[in-house]
Tab-separated table of C-alpha atoms in Angstrom:
chain	number	residue	atom	x	y	z
A	1	MET	CA	41.483	14.555	-4.036
A	2	ASP	CA	38.945	12.245	-5.799
A	3	PHE	CA	36.041	14.382	-4.951
A	4	LEU	CA	35.960	18.225	-4.253
A	5	PRO	CA	34.173	18.749	-0.809
A	6	ILE	CA	31.535	21.404	-1.362
A	7	PHE	CA	28.156	22.191	0.524
A	8	VAL	CA	25.073	22.603	-2.002
A	9	ASP	CA	22.110	24.555	-1.295
A	10	ILE	CA	19.348	22.526	-2.411
A	11	LYS	CA	16.440	24.196	-0.240
A	12	SER	CA	13.047	23.820	-2.069
A	13	ARG	CA	14.876	22.717	-5.066
A	14	PRO	CA	13.737	19.475	-6.932
A	15	CYS	CA	15.649	16.384	-6.262
A	16	LEU	CA	14.856	12.953	-7.345
A	17	VAL	CA	15.618	9.522	-5.520
A	18	VAL	CA	14.802	6.381	-7.541
A	19	GLY	CA	14.085	3.294	-5.377
A	20	GLY	CA	11.873	2.775	-2.471
A	21	GLY	CA	13.713	0.640	-0.033
A	22	GLU	CA	15.362	1.536	3.299
A	23	VAL	CA	18.730	2.624	1.702
A	24	ALA	CA	16.561	5.117	-0.328
A	25	ALA	CA	14.757	6.206	2.505
A	26	ARG	CA	18.109	7.305	4.436
A	27	LYS	CA	19.163	9.374	1.212
A	28	VAL	CA	15.688	10.728	1.492
A	29	GLU	CA	15.805	11.747	5.112
A	30	LEU	CA	19.275	13.656	4.248
A	31	LEU	CA	17.609	15.773	1.671
A	32	LEU	CA	14.732	16.675	3.562
A	33	ARG	CA	16.942	17.886	6.589
A	34	ALA	CA	18.440	20.188	3.810
A	35	GLU	CA	14.931	21.279	2.929
A	36	ALA	CA	14.833	19.788	-0.446
A	37	ASP	CA	11.624	19.343	-2.561
A	38	VAL	CA	12.051	15.409	-3.190
A	39	ARG	CA	10.215	13.181	-5.316
A	40	VAL	CA	10.577	9.464	-5.251
A	41	ILE	CA	10.315	7.218	-8.097
A	42	ALA	CA	9.409	3.316	-7.295
A	43	PRO	CA	6.767	0.861	-8.012
A	44	ALA	CA	6.304	0.253	-4.216
A	45	LEU	CA	7.646	1.957	-1.081
A	46	GLY	CA	8.989	0.578	1.879
A	47	VAL	CA	7.592	1.187	5.596
A	48	SER	CA	9.970	4.311	5.890
A	49	LEU	CA	9.296	6.012	2.763
A	50	GLY	CA	5.662	5.194	3.044
A	51	GLU	CA	5.499	7.061	6.250
A	52	LEU	CA	7.071	9.967	4.679
A	53	ARG	CA	4.564	9.760	1.756
A	54	ASP	CA	1.776	9.599	4.131
A	55	ALA	CA	2.852	12.640	5.988
A	56	ARG	CA	3.205	14.474	2.662
A	57	ARG	CA	6.864	14.992	2.921
A	58	VAL	CA	7.726	13.363	-0.334
A	59	ARG	CA	6.110	12.941	-3.725
A	60	HIS	CA	5.735	9.481	-4.735
A	61	LEU	CA	5.395	8.132	-8.466
A	62	ALA	CA	4.336	4.585	-8.263
A	63	ARG	CA	5.994	3.451	-11.444
A	64	ALA	CA	9.229	2.266	-12.885
A	65	PHE	CA	11.879	4.717	-13.779
A	66	GLU	CA	11.840	6.733	-17.226
A	67	ASP	CA	14.566	8.416	-18.988
A	68	ASP	CA	13.024	11.762	-18.945
A	69	ASP	CA	12.467	11.448	-15.274
A	70	VAL	CA	16.003	13.024	-14.684
A	71	ALA	CA	15.362	16.408	-16.076
A	72	GLY	CA	14.988	19.562	-14.219
A	73	ASN	CA	16.185	18.076	-10.930
A	74	ALA	CA	19.321	19.774	-8.688
A	75	LEU	CA	20.392	16.342	-8.094
A	76	VAL	CA	19.595	12.662	-8.670
A	77	ILE	CA	20.243	9.632	-6.296
A	78	ALA	CA	19.803	6.095	-7.617
A	79	ALA	CA	19.071	3.568	-4.792
A	80	THR	CA	17.378	0.666	-6.605
A	81	ASP	CA	18.594	-3.039	-6.530
A	82	ASP	CA	18.629	-3.092	-10.303
A	83	PRO	CA	22.428	-2.380	-11.373
A	84	GLU	CA	21.163	-1.843	-15.156
A	85	VAL	CA	18.880	0.834	-14.000
A	86	ASN	CA	21.224	2.491	-11.799
A	87	ARG	CA	24.010	2.391	-14.327
A	88	ARG	CA	21.478	3.887	-16.871
A	89	ILE	CA	20.421	6.853	-14.386
A	90	SER	CA	24.039	7.480	-13.799
A	91	LYS	CA	24.574	7.723	-17.777
A	92	LEU	CA	21.957	10.032	-18.314
A	93	CYS	CA	22.736	12.629	-15.687
A	94	ARG	CA	26.323	12.772	-16.680
A	95	GLU	CA	25.244	13.266	-20.401
A	96	ARG	CA	23.218	16.243	-19.104
A	97	GLU	CA	25.720	17.212	-16.498
A	98	GLN	CA	23.482	16.665	-13.322
A	99	PRO	CA	24.880	15.578	-10.266
A	100	VAL	CA	24.284	12.008	-9.690
A	101	ASN	CA	25.042	9.482	-6.947
A	102	VAL	CA	24.681	5.964	-7.260
A	103	VAL	CA	24.578	4.120	-3.827
A	104	ASP	CA	27.559	2.054	-3.056
A	105	GLN	CA	29.028	2.420	-6.474
A	106	PRO	CA	31.454	5.193	-6.665
A	107	ALA	CA	32.569	4.698	-10.103
A	108	LEU	CA	29.025	5.672	-11.156
A	109	CYS	CA	28.942	8.869	-8.996
A	110	SER	CA	29.438	12.576	-9.715
A	111	PHE	CA	29.210	13.179	-6.020
A	112	ILE	CA	29.186	11.285	-3.175
A	113	MET	CA	27.194	11.282	0.152
A	114	PRO	CA	29.568	11.770	3.087
A	115	SER	CA	29.110	10.719	6.939
A	116	ILE	CA	27.744	13.890	8.557
A	117	ILE	CA	28.034	15.321	11.860
A	118	ASP	CA	25.084	17.953	12.299
A	119	ARG	CA	25.525	20.825	14.622
A	120	SER	CA	23.616	23.064	12.383
A	121	PRO	CA	24.543	25.483	11.155
A	122	VAL	CA	27.758	23.916	12.001
A	123	VAL	CA	27.983	20.785	9.718
A	124	VAL	CA	30.973	18.526	9.040
A	125	ALA	CA	31.435	16.100	6.510
A	126	VAL	CA	33.694	12.856	6.472
A	127	SER	CA	34.328	11.058	3.413
A	128	THR	CA	36.664	8.239	2.244
A	129	GLY	CA	35.841	8.890	-1.444
A	130	GLY	CA	33.354	5.769	-1.364
A	131	ALA	CA	36.676	3.411	-0.744
A	132	SER	CA	35.113	2.438	2.686
A	133	PRO	CA	31.794	3.947	4.125
A	134	VAL	CA	32.319	2.019	7.277
A	135	LEU	CA	35.512	3.681	8.052
A	136	ALA	CA	34.077	7.244	7.173
A	137	ARG	CA	31.204	6.462	9.770
A	138	LEU	CA	33.944	5.430	12.713
A	139	MET	CA	35.899	8.743	11.772
A	140	ARG	CA	32.224	10.342	12.399
A	141	ALA	CA	31.833	8.698	15.596
A	142	ARG	CA	34.979	9.904	16.879
A	143	LEU	CA	34.462	13.464	15.884
A	144	GLU	CA	30.965	13.482	17.325
A	145	ALA	CA	32.731	12.664	20.593
A	146	LEU	CA	35.032	15.690	20.112
A	147	ILE	CA	32.153	18.340	18.877
A	148	PRO	CA	30.314	19.642	21.745
A	149	SER	CA	26.459	19.373	20.754
A	150	ALA	CA	26.067	22.941	21.525
A	151	PHE	CA	28.533	23.853	18.774
A	152	GLY	CA	25.560	25.057	16.534
A	153	GLN	CA	24.037	27.340	19.395
A	154	LEU	CA	27.674	29.093	19.214
A	155	ALA	CA	27.638	29.487	15.505
A	156	GLU	CA	24.232	31.022	16.153
A	157	LEU	CA	25.357	33.232	18.643
A	158	ALA	CA	27.798	34.594	16.349
A	159	ARG	CA	25.796	35.168	13.622
A	160	GLU	CA	23.500	37.132	15.983
A	161	PHE	CA	26.445	39.437	16.720
A	162	ARG	CA	28.111	39.389	13.250
A	163	GLU	CA	27.100	42.749	11.784
A	164	GLN	CA	27.257	44.509	15.257
A	165	VAL	CA	31.043	43.181	15.616
A	166	LYS	CA	31.669	44.595	12.084
A	167	ALA	CA	30.204	47.934	12.780
A	168	ARG	CA	32.171	48.212	15.681
A	169	LEU	CA	35.486	46.862	14.671
A	170	ASP	CA	36.688	48.153	11.361
A	171	ASP	CA	39.964	46.406	10.997
A	172	SER	CA	39.502	42.642	9.705
A	173	GLY	CA	42.547	41.820	12.002
A	174	ALA	CA	40.679	43.190	15.088
A	175	ARG	CA	37.389	41.280	14.269
A	176	ARG	CA	39.503	37.926	13.788
A	177	ARG	CA	41.281	38.487	17.177
A	178	PHE	CA	37.832	39.107	19.018
A	179	TRP	CA	36.288	36.063	17.362
A	180	GLU	CA	39.090	34.130	18.465
A	181	LYS	CA	38.768	35.153	21.802
A	182	VAL	CA	35.033	34.633	22.067
A	183	LEU	CA	34.814	31.451	20.309
A	184	ASP	CA	37.710	30.016	22.308
A	185	GLY	CA	36.875	31.408	25.712
A	186	PRO	CA	34.425	31.854	28.572
A	187	VAL	CA	31.686	33.012	26.152
A	188	ALA	CA	31.825	29.616	24.198
A	189	GLU	CA	32.094	27.548	27.455
A	190	MET	CA	29.018	29.382	28.835
A	191	VAL	CA	27.088	28.077	25.803
A	192	PHE	CA	28.342	24.572	26.005
A	193	ALA	CA	27.331	24.830	29.633
A	194	GLY	CA	23.764	25.644	28.498
A	195	ARG	CA	24.101	29.187	29.712
A	196	ARG	CA	23.203	30.909	26.609
A	197	ASP	CA	21.538	34.174	27.898
A	198	SER	CA	24.676	34.854	30.079
A	199	ALA	CA	26.937	33.819	26.956
A	200	ARG	CA	25.022	36.778	25.078
A	201	SER	CA	25.502	39.348	27.772
A	202	ALA	CA	29.204	38.401	28.062
A	203	LEU	CA	29.545	38.629	24.403
A	204	ALA	CA	27.894	42.054	24.371
A	205	SER	CA	30.110	43.111	27.402
A	206	THR	CA	33.141	41.988	25.642
A	207	LEU	CA	32.399	43.965	22.275
A	208	GLU	CA	31.478	47.142	24.475
A	209	ASP	CA	34.993	47.180	26.224
A	210	GLU	CA	37.753	45.449	24.012
A	211	SER	CA	40.111	47.175	26.375
A	212	SER	CA	39.040	45.006	29.432
A	213	ALA	CA	41.485	42.834	31.445
A	214	PRO	CA	41.136	39.232	30.613
A	215	VAL	CA	38.638	36.991	32.563
A	216	GLY	CA	40.128	33.715	34.277
A	217	GLU	CA	38.009	30.784	34.634
A	218	VAL	CA	38.401	27.538	36.829
A	219	TYR	CA	37.205	24.310	35.513
A	220	LEU	CA	36.702	21.844	38.311
A	221	VAL	CA	37.015	18.306	36.627
A	222	GLY	CA	36.328	14.861	37.687
A	223	ALA	CA	39.283	12.670	36.370
A	224	GLY	CA	37.405	9.436	37.262
A	225	PRO	CA	39.061	6.525	39.062
A	226	GLY	CA	42.311	6.198	36.859
A	227	GLU	CA	41.561	4.994	33.111
A	228	PRO	CA	41.796	7.782	30.671
A	229	ASP	CA	39.041	6.280	28.523
A	230	LEU	CA	36.486	6.787	31.118
A	231	LEU	CA	36.698	10.617	30.909
A	232	THR	CA	33.903	12.512	29.520
A	233	SER	CA	34.097	14.402	26.372
A	234	ARG	CA	33.749	17.856	27.725
A	235	ALA	CA	36.564	16.784	30.474
A	236	ILE	CA	38.928	16.420	27.574
A	237	ARG	CA	37.868	19.557	25.738
A	238	LEU	CA	38.425	21.705	28.812
A	239	MET	CA	41.859	19.766	29.722
A	240	GLN	CA	43.044	20.906	26.295
A	241	ARG	CA	42.156	24.387	27.232
A	242	ALA	CA	43.538	25.098	30.366
A	243	ASP	CA	46.608	27.378	31.022
A	244	VAL	CA	47.312	26.193	34.503
A	245	VAL	CA	46.477	22.446	36.034
A	246	VAL	CA	46.116	22.052	39.625
A	247	TYR	CA	45.846	18.214	40.353
A	248	ASP	CA	45.643	15.792	43.117
A	249	ARG	CA	47.461	12.830	43.975
A	250	LEU	CA	44.756	10.402	42.736
A	251	VAL	CA	45.012	11.792	38.998
A	252	SER	CA	46.607	9.143	37.001
A	253	ASP	CA	49.447	9.634	34.903
A	254	GLY	CA	47.506	8.737	31.741
A	255	VAL	CA	44.869	11.276	32.549
A	256	LEU	CA	47.417	14.013	33.164
A	257	ASP	CA	49.075	13.248	29.640
A	258	LEU	CA	45.794	14.397	28.077
A	259	THR	CA	46.299	17.977	29.349
A	260	ARG	CA	48.018	20.728	27.176
A	261	ARG	CA	51.631	19.952	27.113
A	262	ASP	CA	52.560	23.758	27.564
A	263	ALA	CA	49.968	24.061	30.553
A	264	GLN	CA	51.640	24.901	33.749
A	265	ARG	CA	51.266	21.943	36.247
A	266	ILE	CA	50.908	22.404	39.957
A	267	TYR	CA	50.695	19.355	42.433
A	268	ALA	CA	48.250	19.888	45.370
A	269	GLY	CA	47.987	16.183	46.372
A	270	LYS	CA	47.052	15.095	49.959
A	271	GLU	CA	48.622	11.971	51.337
A	272	ARG	CA	47.893	10.861	54.928
A	273	SER	CA	49.325	13.071	57.345
A	274	ARG	CA	51.392	15.163	54.424
A	275	HIS	CA	49.501	17.653	52.137
A	276	ALA	CA	51.447	19.202	49.521
A	277	LEU	CA	49.026	22.248	49.858
A	278	PRO	CA	46.291	22.574	52.505
A	279	GLN	CA	43.078	23.026	51.237
A	280	GLU	CA	42.714	26.859	52.125
A	281	SER	CA	45.841	27.405	50.447
A	282	ILE	CA	44.267	25.610	47.145
A	283	ASN	CA	41.384	27.483	47.260
A	284	GLN	CA	43.443	30.794	47.321
A	285	LEU	CA	45.356	29.566	44.786
A	286	LEU	CA	42.417	28.858	42.357
A	287	VAL	CA	41.436	32.489	43.133
A	288	ARG	CA	44.585	34.092	42.524
A	289	LEU	CA	45.297	32.202	38.994
A	290	ALA	CA	41.837	33.029	37.829
A	291	GLY	CA	42.016	36.461	38.744
A	292	GLU	CA	45.077	36.851	36.870
A	293	GLY	CA	43.108	35.922	33.591
A	294	GLN	CA	44.218	32.461	33.664
A	295	ARG	CA	42.200	29.076	32.550
A	296	VAL	CA	42.401	27.011	35.295
A	297	LEU	CA	42.008	23.259	35.353
A	298	ARG	CA	41.081	21.727	38.905
A	299	LEU	CA	41.702	18.174	38.326
A	300	LYS	CA	40.373	16.050	40.782
A	301	GLY	CA	40.518	12.257	41.388
A	302	GLY	CA	36.907	10.596	40.912
A	303	ASP	CA	34.165	12.812	41.065
A	304	PRO	CA	34.728	16.516	42.796
A	305	PHE	CA	31.685	16.245	44.544
A	306	ILE	CA	32.164	12.794	46.358
A	307	PHE	CA	34.899	13.096	49.042
A	308	GLY	CA	36.469	15.717	46.803
A	309	ARG	CA	36.020	18.821	48.582
A	310	GLY	CA	34.981	20.378	45.540
A	311	GLY	CA	32.095	22.162	47.127
A	312	GLU	CA	34.653	24.093	49.414
A	313	GLU	CA	36.741	24.950	46.337
A	314	ILE	CA	33.535	26.551	44.274
A	315	GLU	CA	32.233	28.375	47.560
A	316	GLU	CA	35.459	30.443	47.735
A	317	LEU	CA	35.398	31.157	43.907
A	318	ALA	CA	31.655	32.148	44.093
A	319	ALA	CA	32.702	34.322	47.017
A	320	HIS	CA	35.392	36.195	44.802
A	321	GLY	CA	33.037	36.279	41.620
A	322	ILE	CA	35.222	33.722	39.669
A	323	PRO	CA	33.575	32.043	36.660
A	324	PHE	CA	33.695	28.169	37.112
A	325	GLN	CA	32.231	24.879	35.647
A	326	ILE	CA	31.888	21.750	37.018
A	327	VAL	CA	32.506	18.442	35.102
A	328	PRO	CA	31.289	15.344	36.977
A	329	GLY	CA	33.608	12.267	37.033
A	330	ILE	CA	33.096	8.725	37.274
A	331	THR	CA	33.567	8.208	41.087
A	332	ALA	CA	35.735	5.507	42.139
A	333	ALA	CA	32.807	3.438	43.946
A	334	SER	CA	31.248	2.721	40.119
A	335	GLY	CA	34.468	2.605	38.400
A	336	CYS	CA	36.418	0.321	40.593
A	337	ALA	CA	33.380	-1.845	41.364
A	338	ALA	CA	32.582	-2.369	37.537
A	339	PHE	CA	36.141	-3.216	36.564
A	340	ALA	CA	36.148	-6.102	39.483
A	341	GLY	CA	32.974	-7.304	38.503
A	342	ILE	CA	31.154	-6.176	41.681
A	343	PRO	CA	27.454	-4.880	41.039
A	344	LEU	CA	26.973	-2.261	43.786
A	345	THR	CA	23.254	-3.332	43.862
A	346	HIS	CA	21.741	-6.581	42.777
A	347	ARG	CA	18.167	-7.556	43.333
A	348	ASP	CA	18.979	-10.837	45.152
A	349	TYR	CA	21.875	-9.489	46.947
A	350	ALA	CA	21.748	-5.655	47.782
A	351	HIS	CA	18.871	-2.942	47.570
A	352	SER	CA	20.932	-0.237	48.905
A	353	CYS	CA	24.515	1.454	48.908
A	354	ALA	CA	26.432	3.311	51.418
A	355	PHE	CA	29.389	5.651	50.368
A	356	VAL	CA	31.712	6.396	53.598
A	357	THR	CA	35.259	7.646	53.987
A	358	GLY	CA	37.826	5.631	55.734
A	359	HIS	CA	40.172	8.281	56.808
A	360	LEU	CA	41.137	8.448	60.264
A	361	LYS	CA	40.241	11.084	62.888
A	362	GLY	CA	43.104	10.758	65.614
A	363	ASP	CA	43.380	6.774	65.637
A	364	ARG	CA	40.226	5.632	64.210
A	365	PRO	CA	37.395	6.099	61.612
A	366	ASN	CA	34.787	8.757	62.968
A	367	LEU	CA	31.775	6.431	61.675
A	368	ASN	CA	27.991	5.842	62.440
A	369	TRP	CA	28.369	1.961	62.813
A	370	LYS	CA	24.836	1.260	63.515
A	371	SER	CA	23.583	2.909	60.455
A	372	LEU	CA	26.449	0.750	58.202
A	373	VAL	CA	25.400	-2.569	59.562
A	374	GLN	CA	22.285	-3.091	57.608
A	375	PRO	CA	20.552	-6.136	55.657
A	376	GLN	CA	21.063	-6.063	52.003
A	377	GLN	CA	23.357	-3.081	51.860
A	378	THR	CA	26.690	-2.591	50.150
A	379	LEU	CA	29.291	-0.801	52.026
A	380	VAL	CA	31.966	1.248	49.845
A	381	ILE	CA	34.676	2.738	51.840
A	382	TYR	CA	36.804	5.107	50.121
A	383	MET	CA	40.457	5.859	51.472
A	384	GLY	CA	40.225	3.255	54.254
A	385	LEU	CA	43.409	1.140	53.636
A	386	VAL	CA	45.334	2.296	56.879
A	387	GLY	CA	42.095	1.951	59.038
A	388	LEU	CA	40.953	-1.280	57.719
A	389	PRO	CA	41.643	-3.633	60.349
A	390	ILE	CA	39.677	-1.026	62.663
A	391	ILE	CA	36.772	-0.499	60.224
A	392	CYS	CA	36.335	-4.320	59.726
A	393	ASP	CA	36.594	-4.976	63.813
A	394	GLN	CA	34.017	-2.253	64.541
A	395	LEU	CA	31.695	-3.630	61.842
A	396	ILE	CA	31.943	-7.145	63.366
A	397	ARG	CA	31.423	-5.605	66.929
A	398	HIS	CA	28.036	-3.894	66.028
A	399	GLY	CA	26.447	-7.022	64.203
A	400	MET	CA	28.138	-7.604	60.987
A	401	ARG	CA	28.756	-11.400	60.503
A	402	GLU	CA	32.515	-12.223	60.287
A	403	SER	CA	31.983	-14.233	57.210
A	404	MET	CA	30.498	-11.371	55.140
A	405	PRO	CA	32.094	-10.996	51.585
A	406	ALA	CA	34.765	-8.126	51.339
A	407	ALA	CA	37.148	-7.102	48.614
A	408	LEU	CA	39.766	-4.280	48.508
A	409	ILE	CA	40.619	-3.007	45.237
A	410	GLU	CA	44.040	-1.435	44.585
A	411	ARG	CA	44.638	1.219	41.669
A	412	GLY	CA	41.298	0.358	40.119
A	413	THR	CA	40.333	0.532	36.643
A	414	THR	CA	44.142	0.682	35.681
A	415	SER	CA	46.329	-1.514	34.092
A	416	ARG	CA	48.036	-1.864	37.869
A	417	GLN	CA	44.635	-2.959	39.169
A	418	ARG	CA	44.879	-5.536	41.967
A	419	ILE	CA	41.716	-7.212	43.861
A	420	TYR	CA	42.195	-8.665	47.379
A	421	ALA	CA	39.103	-10.562	48.316
A	422	GLY	CA	37.993	-12.284	51.361
A	423	THR	CA	35.805	-11.892	54.314
A	424	LEU	CA	35.133	-9.191	56.761
A	425	LYS	CA	37.517	-11.121	59.065
A	426	SER	CA	40.028	-12.284	56.811
A	427	LEU	CA	40.545	-9.221	54.520
A	428	PRO	CA	42.707	-7.254	57.004
A	429	GLY	CA	45.259	-9.913	57.091
A	430	ILE	CA	45.206	-10.552	53.276
A	431	VAL	CA	45.747	-6.889	52.604
A	432	GLU	CA	48.754	-6.567	55.006
A	433	ARG	CA	50.453	-9.851	53.979
A	434	ALA	CA	50.180	-8.496	50.081
A	435	GLY	CA	51.576	-5.205	50.696
A	436	ALA	CA	48.663	-3.181	49.335
A	437	ARG	CA	49.058	0.545	48.652
A	438	ALA	CA	46.845	3.410	47.933
A	439	PRO	CA	44.902	4.478	46.276
A	440	THR	CA	42.443	1.660	47.463
A	441	LEU	CA	38.653	1.069	47.541
A	442	THR	CA	36.875	-1.315	49.808
A	443	ILE	CA	33.627	-2.951	49.027
A	444	ILE	CA	31.642	-5.090	51.677
A	445	GLY	CA	28.526	-6.872	51.118
A	446	GLU	CA	27.264	-10.053	49.664
A	447	VAL	CA	27.451	-8.681	46.213
A	448	VAL	CA	31.362	-9.301	46.319
A	449	ARG	CA	30.189	-12.907	45.817
A	450	LEU	CA	29.415	-12.145	42.351
A	451	ARG	CA	33.196	-11.003	41.437
A	452	ASP	CA	34.242	-14.473	39.995
A	453	LYS	CA	30.890	-14.858	38.006
A	454	LEU	CA	30.955	-11.279	36.488
A	455	SER	CA	34.510	-9.950	36.313
A	456	TRP	CA	35.349	-9.050	32.844
A	457	PHE	CA	38.555	-7.025	33.118
A	458	GLU	CA	41.665	-8.302	32.008
A	459	PRO	CA	45.004	-6.172	33.218
A	460	ARG	CA	46.906	-5.022	30.266
A	461	SER	CA	50.232	-6.465	31.596
A	462	SER	CA	50.470	-10.181	32.984
A	463	ASP	CA	51.597	-9.418	36.500
A	464	ALA	CA	49.163	-6.543	37.105
A	465	ALA	CA	46.261	-8.278	39.028
A	466	ALA	CA	47.406	-10.559	41.631
A	467	GLU	CA	44.427	-11.752	43.587
A	468	SER	CA	44.648	-13.137	47.213
A	469	ALA	CA	41.836	-15.458	48.270
A	470	GLY	CA	40.664	-15.418	51.951
């Protein structure tokens, strides 16, 4: 290591920053977050430091740097645009064995300022030893997405109970196992879900009865339309925690690959006239697995509350007192439309949007056709591939013009995405000749006209996006 990573307590201690520009201001802001007593030396201050001075958050000496200024400081930061002054500050501090940082000049530094992920009291620092500050920022951005914003609240909760745990559990190994269970279990998930009072009660109960049976939990997670990069950070975190994965047909392989490799996988997909598990059996399965103490991931394509029957599943969980979390996903309508370059609403074309399911009930879709034929409205049809000829015919019969632009998107957002575009009259024939296969989404409305102008998505394989024109 070029530098020893340490955390220094500078609360209420004097710290010196030499320089009055925006670079100096960024360093001052960090020192103030650590509650340091900051003094700034510069002939003049920029806007940011001027505001801090006026708010009396820093002391300003409006003059040039002098050698004696380094004395008595816990640390010194040189952020001037004069290389000679910066070198002089570094030399003086090193002679006095005072910590010194010279911005963007690692060779003159005895300490460096890392990129910081602040979840106080949890703080993560990332450094490249001054080799590439931009790379450190990119690494920080990735870590920011992986570390929940409520991590600091979890640390505060642990601090609140630390002495109680030490008093009740004498053995250090028992304490370690207890905290592992708390910090990587339902209590932590309650904090991340914003239920801190519930988490406090659960932690107290866990401490009171260490012999209690394990409590399972169900994570109802929206897997989005197929592209793994569209998953939320919370979804990925829970996918990595689950012991059992119960997943649908519409969950893509790429998304499924992000679950724990040692987790048990149970397929609960539904295809037309063929269900791997009836819905009632799925509900009972979730209750049973969670009752056994398992952390169960219920992974559903799109969003679990939009034609996903998620409401039925959590009703059953709630009836049996099973803890659960709900993580929304990008629904197929917004994901597929975006990747196809079709805005669902547009000031010039559509002021409203209707989502309907095209599942056949008997031999035909059971829809309120009159309500769907409205001016300046986009119509999005889920699961309507088989019933597409009937749907288009009924819309025409109820007043929608035959020339209305329409598109069917197959495997939207993935590298195998295909778009079949035409009109309300021609689309069924186009789709039939192309041999389109589920999963699909159909969009009908004037906004489809914008597809050629606004499309930006390029499939990752050359034969992945065959398009047919009507």
